[in-house]
Amino acid sequence: MIRRSMPARLASALGVAVLIAGTFVQAAPILAVNPVPASAQGSAGHPVTMRVGSRGTINVRQLLARPHAAPTFNPAVVTATLGRLEAQARAASAAASATSGRGPAVVGPPAPNLATTSGEPAASTPVAVAGQTESGAGSFEPPDPGIGVGPDGYIQTDNLTFAFGDRAASAALLSMSMPVFFNLPLPGDVGFTTFDSEPRIHFDTLRQRWIASEVSWDCALYALPNQAAPTYGHGYIDFAISDTADGLGTWQGAYFESDDVLPDRPTFGTSTDKLAVTDSAFAMGPGGSVSTPGCASGAATGSELRMMDWVELVPHFLPTNVHGSYDPFPLVSVLRPAIQEPVSSPALRLIGSTSGTTATDVFYLEVTGSVVHSTINELNFDLTTDLVLPEFLDPPNPRQPGGSGVLTAVIDGGPDSAIFQADTLAFASTYPCTPAGDTLVRDCMRIVTLANQDPTLEPTRLGDTLLATNGDDVSFGGIAWAGSGLLHAVYTRSSTTSDGSSYARYNLPTDVPTLWSAAQLLTQGLSTYTGSRWGDYTVVSPDPQDPNAVWAGDQSADASGGWATTIHQLVVGTGAGYFSIAPVRVMSSRDGIGLSGYFLANVPRTFPVGGTNGIPQAAVAVTANLTVTGQNAAGFVALTPTPVVNPSSSTLNFPLGDTRANNTTIALNPDGSLSAVYKAIGGHHAHVILDVTGYFLNGSGEGYHPLSPVRILDSRHGIGVMTSFLVNVPMKIPVRGAFTIPNDASSITANLTVTGQTKPGYVSVTPDPDSAPMTSTINFPVGDSRANGLSIPISMDGTVSAVYKSAGGQADLVMDVTGYYSFASGGLLFHPLNPGRRVDTRQPLGTLGYYNGLTGAQGTAPRQVRIGDHFGVPAGALAITGNITVTGQTGPGFIALTDTSVLLPATSTINFPLGDTRANGITTPVGAGPPGTSLLWLVYRPTAGKTVHLILDITGYFQ
C-alpha cells in the first residue's frame, strides 16, 4: 500500500484515495518570558509546506503471519548518510561554541558533581536474555537500541526492526522490519525508494496505548495536486498509535510530510492531554536519486515541534481530522520532549540545546493549553544564561582496545532523553569530565534533575550529577524512573583495555542526587567493535506492571565485532511485609473524607492514603474495601496507583441503584496516594468509599502463608457459629487453632458470603465485636447471595467478629479462608503490581500466550490458566491478589478459584444471579504448573449446561 499523499495519478492507479489534512500551524502565540533569542523561540502561526496523512490500520498479527521481503535499500548506506549529516551539524555547533565566549567558566552556573557510591545492592535481573544483534537478519549499525514495555509484553527496536516478546522474554519471539510496520511504499508501486531509520517506541499507561515513530525520506520529485514539486525530495515523521494495550493488535498509522526537509531523530513526549513530536530539521540538498538516499545532505535548520490533543487520538484517530500545531525553533539544534510516567501533568516539558550565538546552552520549553481549542501557550528559559545549569559540552570519543582505539567518533553532548515524574524533570547526556583518581578527560554520563511543580515558573536545579569511572569512558546512556520513584541509568562503558559493555546504576528517591549504587555489569563486551557508529541513543523504559522495575535493551560488543543487545528487567526491592489494622475509612466522597462531592463519569480523582489515619507514608500497598453508592448509572470503578482515564482493569462493577462493595489489595503511588475513576456514560455520577484494613511496608512486617481454601464459617450448618446472624448482634468466629490456621496467625485473607438475608443491609467484619461499626465489609439487598473478599486482623482471643446491620431480620454468613499472615518463618513477601488483565474469556486467546489466558465461556469443567510470567507475576509466585469478575452468565451459580483441579469444590469465590455483572477481590494461592510456572484453576457450579464469562485482573503476588 502506498502513502495516502502520493500523486493523484499514482493513487488513482492503485485505487487509493488521496487524503491530505493540510498545513499544520501553531494554534496560539508564544508567551516569551526570558532572554532566549526570538529566532530560538519559534514563530507563532508559521506556515509550512508540511502535510499530515493517514497510513490506515496496521494489523500486527496479520503482518507477522506473512512472509516479508528484505528492505529495498541498503541500511548501511542509509545510516551512513544520516551519520554524515549529523557529523556536519556537530562540527558546526562545535565551531559556534568555540567562538561564542560561552561556557561554564564564563556563565557561572554550578558545575556538575561527580557521583558517589551508596552501597545499595545491585538490582536483580529476573529477565536477562539475548535481544537483537547486528548479525541478525536485517540488522545493521548503529543499533539505537530502544524498548517499550506493556502490560504483558515488550517491543524492542533497532534501526530497522521491531521485535515482539512476552514478559518471560526467552528471546525476541516475533519481528518485522520498520518499512513493513509503517507500510512504506514499495519501489515497484511508486517508482522510487523510501528510506527509514531511528525508531522510537513507548507504552503510555494513562491511555493504555503504544506509540511508535521513525524518520523516513525519499529523493523523488513527485508533486501533489496543486502543489509545487520539491527540489530534492520529501521528509517524513512516521508515527503509529495502537488501538489497545495489546502491541500485537491493531494500530493506526500516520505521517507528517515536508518538502525538501529531513526531520532527523524524531522523538515524542506526552502529557495528560497532549502528544508532542519533535525533530532536528535538515534542509535537503543534491546527491540523491530515486534509489539512493543522498538528498539528505543539507545544513541543519533548527528543531521542530508538532503537537496534537489526545482527545482526538484515542480510542481511534483519523489523521486528516486531527488538529495540530507546528512550531520551528531555528536556533535550537536538539529538542527533546519529556516522557511522563505516570502521566500526571497537562504541561509538556522539553529540553533542548541551543546553537549559534548562545552555543549549546540548556534550553527549557514548557507548553500548556489545548491545540483543539487554540489555547496553546509556551514558556521558555535559557537555563544556562539564568545560571541554573552549565551548557552542554561535546565529550571526547569513547575509547576501546585495538583497531583505531575508538569505540565511535559519532557522539555529541546534546540531551539524549528526557523524563518527567512527580513534579521532577530529568534528562541525560554524555559530558566530558575527569573521574575521581583519573588524570584524563573521559566520557561521563550527565544526569540532571529539575524541580518543576509550577508550569508557569522556571524550573530549579535539584541535581547535576556525573556518572564516571576512573580509567573508563561512560557514554550513550538512557534513564527511566521506576513507578516507585527510583531513577535508573543504563550506559556503555569501555576503555583502551575493556571492550564496550553495558552497565547500570540507580538512585533511590530518598538519596541525594549524587548518591548512586555501584556500577553493575549487565553484559560484558566480547571483542573490539569493528563498526564506525555505536549509536545515537539508548532507551530505558519503566515497567507498567511492576512499580519496582524498569527494562533496557542495552548494547555491548559481541564476539564477531558487531553490536548485540540484551533484554534486561532491572528490579530493586525484595518484597513487603504486612501490617493489619482495624478497618479505617480513608475516603468517602459522600461524607467529605479524603474527597468531597460525586465522582463524575470518566474523570479520575486522586486522594491520600499513606500518611493518613495511621497508615505510614512509606506504605507501598494496602488491603481495603471499596464501596459505591448513589450512582445514577450502571458502570464500574477502577482503583489504580496513578490516574487512568481508560483503565484496562476494573475493581467494582455495579448496576443502577445497588450499594455494592468489593475487597481489593492495591499498590499505592510513591507519594502515598490512590486514584479512582468511575466509568459510565458521560454526565453521570457516583459516590465512592474506601475502608483500609492493612498496609504493606518494604523490608518489614509479617509474611503471608497461603492455604488451599478452607471453610471456617457456615451459619447454615453450624460451622463456626451455631445460629444465623441476628440484626445488630455481633458474633465471634473462631480462627486460630482451627482448620490448619496456627496460633501465631495475626490476620487472615478470606471470602465472605451472605445468603438467606431477610432484609437488605450490610455486614461488617471486625477483629472484636462491634455492634455499631464505622466501616462495612459487604452490602446487599434481599434475596441475593453475595460474596466479598477481605483481609482482617484476628482478635487477641483468636477470633474475628461479624455483625449484620439492617432494619431487622437475620442472615446467614459463610467464610472461606485462603491464607494468613504471621511472623513465622516461611512467610511470603508481597510484591504490588499495577492492575493487569490476565483473563477475559470474551476475547480471543492471545498469540503465544500474550495478554489473554483463556477464551470462550466457562462451563462446569475445571480450567487452568497460567499465571506466572504474565502481567508482572513471575513464574515462581505462590499466591496472587486481584479481582474476579463474572458477566454474560446464562444461569446463576458460583465460581471457585483453587490451586488444584477440583470438580466439586467445597468453597466458593464469587456468587451471582442471572444477568448481573459483578466482581470480587481475591487473595488466593496458585499451584504448580509446567516447570517453574504458576497455575490457577477455575470452575463454575451452575445449573447443568449453563456458562459464564470470566475476567481476572491481577494486582500483586506473594513470593
Short mmCIF file of N, CA and C in Angstrom, two decimals, residues 496-563:
data_model
loop_
_atom_site.label_atom_id
_atom_site.label_comp_id
_atom_site.label_asym_id
_atom_site.label_seq_id
_atom_site.Cartn_x
_atom_site.Cartn_y
_atom_site.Cartn_z
N THR A 496 40.66 1.58 26.84
CA THR A 496 41.69 1.00 25.98
C THR A 496 41.97 -0.45 26.34
N THR A 497 41.48 -0.90 27.49
CA THR A 497 41.71 -2.29 27.90
C THR A 497 40.41 -3.07 28.08
N SER A 498 39.26 -2.44 27.89
CA SER A 498 37.99 -3.16 28.08
C SER A 498 37.03 -2.84 26.93
N ASP A 499 36.42 -3.88 26.39
CA ASP A 499 35.51 -3.73 25.26
C ASP A 499 34.19 -3.11 25.71
N GLY A 500 33.45 -2.58 24.74
CA GLY A 500 32.19 -1.92 25.04
C GLY A 500 31.21 -2.86 25.74
N SER A 501 30.85 -2.51 26.98
CA SER A 501 29.98 -3.33 27.82
C SER A 501 28.87 -2.46 28.37
N SER A 502 27.77 -3.09 28.79
CA SER A 502 26.65 -2.32 29.35
C SER A 502 26.65 -2.43 30.87
N TYR A 503 26.35 -1.30 31.50
CA TYR A 503 26.32 -1.19 32.96
C TYR A 503 25.05 -0.47 33.39
N ALA A 504 24.74 -0.59 34.68
CA ALA A 504 23.58 0.08 35.24
C ALA A 504 23.89 0.58 36.64
N ARG A 505 23.24 1.68 37.04
CA ARG A 505 23.28 2.21 38.40
C ARG A 505 21.90 2.78 38.71
N TYR A 506 21.62 2.99 40.01
CA TYR A 506 20.35 3.61 40.35
C TYR A 506 20.50 4.54 41.54
N ASN A 507 19.55 5.47 41.64
CA ASN A 507 19.48 6.46 42.70
C ASN A 507 18.13 6.34 43.40
N LEU A 508 18.16 6.10 44.71
CA LEU A 508 16.92 5.97 45.46
C LEU A 508 16.23 7.32 45.60
N PRO A 509 14.90 7.35 45.66
CA PRO A 509 14.21 8.63 45.83
C PRO A 509 14.52 9.31 47.14
N THR A 510 15.02 8.55 48.13
CA THR A 510 15.39 9.14 49.42
C THR A 510 16.84 9.58 49.48
N ASP A 511 17.62 9.30 48.43
CA ASP A 511 19.04 9.69 48.40
C ASP A 511 19.20 11.05 47.75
N VAL A 512 20.32 11.73 48.09
CA VAL A 512 20.67 12.96 47.40
C VAL A 512 21.01 12.62 45.96
N PRO A 513 20.93 13.58 45.03
CA PRO A 513 21.13 13.28 43.60
C PRO A 513 22.49 12.71 43.25
N THR A 514 23.51 12.95 44.09
CA THR A 514 24.85 12.45 43.75
C THR A 514 25.11 11.04 44.28
N LEU A 515 24.18 10.46 45.02
CA LEU A 515 24.42 9.16 45.65
C LEU A 515 23.78 8.07 44.80
N TRP A 516 24.62 7.23 44.19
CA TRP A 516 24.16 6.20 43.27
C TRP A 516 24.75 4.85 43.68
N SER A 517 24.01 3.79 43.35
CA SER A 517 24.53 2.44 43.60
C SER A 517 25.80 2.22 42.78
N ALA A 518 26.59 1.24 43.19
CA ALA A 518 27.81 0.93 42.45
C ALA A 518 27.47 0.46 41.05
N ALA A 519 28.40 0.69 40.12
CA ALA A 519 28.19 0.26 38.74
C ALA A 519 28.00 -1.25 38.68
N GLN A 520 26.94 -1.69 38.03
CA GLN A 520 26.59 -3.10 37.91
C GLN A 520 26.76 -3.56 36.47
N LEU A 521 27.63 -4.52 36.25
CA LEU A 521 27.82 -5.05 34.90
C LEU A 521 26.58 -5.82 34.46
N LEU A 522 26.01 -5.43 33.33
CA LEU A 522 24.88 -6.13 32.76
C LEU A 522 25.32 -7.14 31.71
N THR A 523 26.08 -6.68 30.71
CA THR A 523 26.57 -7.57 29.66
C THR A 523 28.00 -7.20 29.32
N GLN A 524 28.88 -8.18 29.41
CA GLN A 524 30.30 -7.97 29.13
C GLN A 524 30.56 -7.93 27.62
N GLY A 525 31.29 -6.90 27.16
CA GLY A 525 31.71 -6.87 25.77
C GLY A 525 32.70 -7.99 25.49
N LEU A 526 32.61 -8.57 24.28
CA LEU A 526 33.40 -9.76 23.98
C LEU A 526 34.51 -9.53 22.96
N SER A 527 34.55 -8.36 22.34
CA SER A 527 35.60 -8.09 21.35
C SER A 527 35.62 -6.60 21.05
N THR A 528 36.60 -6.20 20.26
CA THR A 528 36.67 -4.82 19.79
C THR A 528 35.57 -4.58 18.76
N TYR A 529 34.84 -3.50 18.92
CA TYR A 529 33.78 -3.16 17.98
C TYR A 529 34.41 -2.69 16.68
N THR A 530 34.04 -3.31 15.58
CA THR A 530 34.68 -3.02 14.30
C THR A 530 33.91 -2.01 13.46
N GLY A 531 32.75 -1.57 13.93
CA GLY A 531 31.96 -0.60 13.17
C GLY A 531 32.44 0.82 13.41
N SER A 532 31.72 1.75 12.83
CA SER A 532 32.08 3.16 12.97
C SER A 532 31.04 3.96 13.75
N ARG A 533 29.82 3.39 13.94
CA ARG A 533 28.77 4.11 14.67
C ARG A 533 28.20 3.22 15.76
N TRP A 534 28.49 3.57 17.00
CA TRP A 534 27.96 2.79 18.12
C TRP A 534 26.48 3.03 18.31
N GLY A 535 26.01 4.22 17.92
CA GLY A 535 24.59 4.50 18.04
C GLY A 535 24.36 5.95 18.43
N ASP A 536 23.09 6.33 18.50
CA ASP A 536 22.72 7.69 18.89
C ASP A 536 22.08 7.75 20.27
N TYR A 537 21.48 6.67 20.71
CA TYR A 537 20.76 6.73 21.99
C TYR A 537 20.54 5.33 22.53
N THR A 538 20.24 5.25 23.83
CA THR A 538 19.78 4.04 24.50
C THR A 538 18.50 4.40 25.23
N VAL A 539 17.49 3.58 25.11
CA VAL A 539 16.20 3.85 25.74
C VAL A 539 15.98 2.87 26.88
N VAL A 540 15.61 3.39 28.05
CA VAL A 540 15.22 2.59 29.21
C VAL A 540 13.75 2.90 29.47
N SER A 541 12.94 1.88 29.78
CA SER A 541 11.50 2.07 29.95
C SER A 541 11.02 1.57 31.30
N PRO A 542 10.12 2.32 31.93
CA PRO A 542 9.51 1.82 33.17
C PRO A 542 8.61 0.63 32.91
N ASP A 543 8.49 -0.23 33.89
CA ASP A 543 7.59 -1.38 33.80
C ASP A 543 6.19 -0.93 34.19
N PRO A 544 5.20 -1.06 33.31
CA PRO A 544 3.85 -0.58 33.65
C PRO A 544 3.13 -1.45 34.67
N GLN A 545 3.65 -2.65 34.94
CA GLN A 545 3.01 -3.54 35.92
C GLN A 545 3.74 -3.52 37.26
N ASP A 546 5.06 -3.63 37.24
CA ASP A 546 5.85 -3.74 38.47
C ASP A 546 6.44 -2.37 38.81
N PRO A 547 5.98 -1.73 39.88
CA PRO A 547 6.50 -0.40 40.20
C PRO A 547 7.95 -0.40 40.65
N ASN A 548 8.53 -1.57 40.85
CA ASN A 548 9.93 -1.65 41.27
C ASN A 548 10.87 -1.97 40.11
N ALA A 549 10.39 -1.92 38.87
CA ALA A 549 11.19 -2.43 37.76
C ALA A 549 11.24 -1.47 36.59
N VAL A 550 12.35 -1.54 35.84
CA VAL A 550 12.47 -0.92 34.51
C VAL A 550 13.08 -1.97 33.59
N TRP A 551 13.04 -1.69 32.28
CA TRP A 551 13.58 -2.59 31.27
C TRP A 551 14.56 -1.84 30.38
N ALA A 552 15.56 -2.54 29.91
CA ALA A 552 16.53 -1.97 28.97
C ALA A 552 16.88 -3.01 27.92
N GLY A 553 17.13 -2.53 26.71
CA GLY A 553 17.68 -3.38 25.66
C GLY A 553 19.12 -2.94 25.42
N ASP A 554 19.94 -3.05 26.45
CA ASP A 554 21.28 -2.46 26.46
C ASP A 554 22.20 -3.15 25.46
N GLN A 555 23.21 -2.40 24.99
CA GLN A 555 24.08 -2.90 23.93
C GLN A 555 25.49 -3.16 24.44
N SER A 556 26.15 -4.10 23.78
CA SER A 556 27.54 -4.45 24.07
C SER A 556 28.15 -5.00 22.80
N ALA A 557 29.48 -5.10 22.78
CA ALA A 557 30.17 -5.63 21.61
C ALA A 557 30.16 -7.15 21.66
N ASP A 558 29.72 -7.79 20.57
CA ASP A 558 29.67 -9.25 20.58
C ASP A 558 30.98 -9.84 20.05
N ALA A 559 31.04 -11.16 20.02
CA ALA A 559 32.30 -11.84 19.67
C ALA A 559 32.70 -11.62 18.23
N SER A 560 31.75 -11.24 17.37
CA SER A 560 32.07 -11.05 15.95
C SER A 560 32.57 -9.65 15.64
N GLY A 561 32.59 -8.77 16.64
CA GLY A 561 32.98 -7.39 16.40
C GLY A 561 31.82 -6.48 16.08
N GLY A 562 30.60 -7.01 16.09
CA GLY A 562 29.41 -6.19 15.89
C GLY A 562 28.78 -5.84 17.22
N TRP A 563 27.60 -5.26 17.16
CA TRP A 563 26.87 -4.95 18.38
C TRP A 563 25.85 -6.03 18.68
#
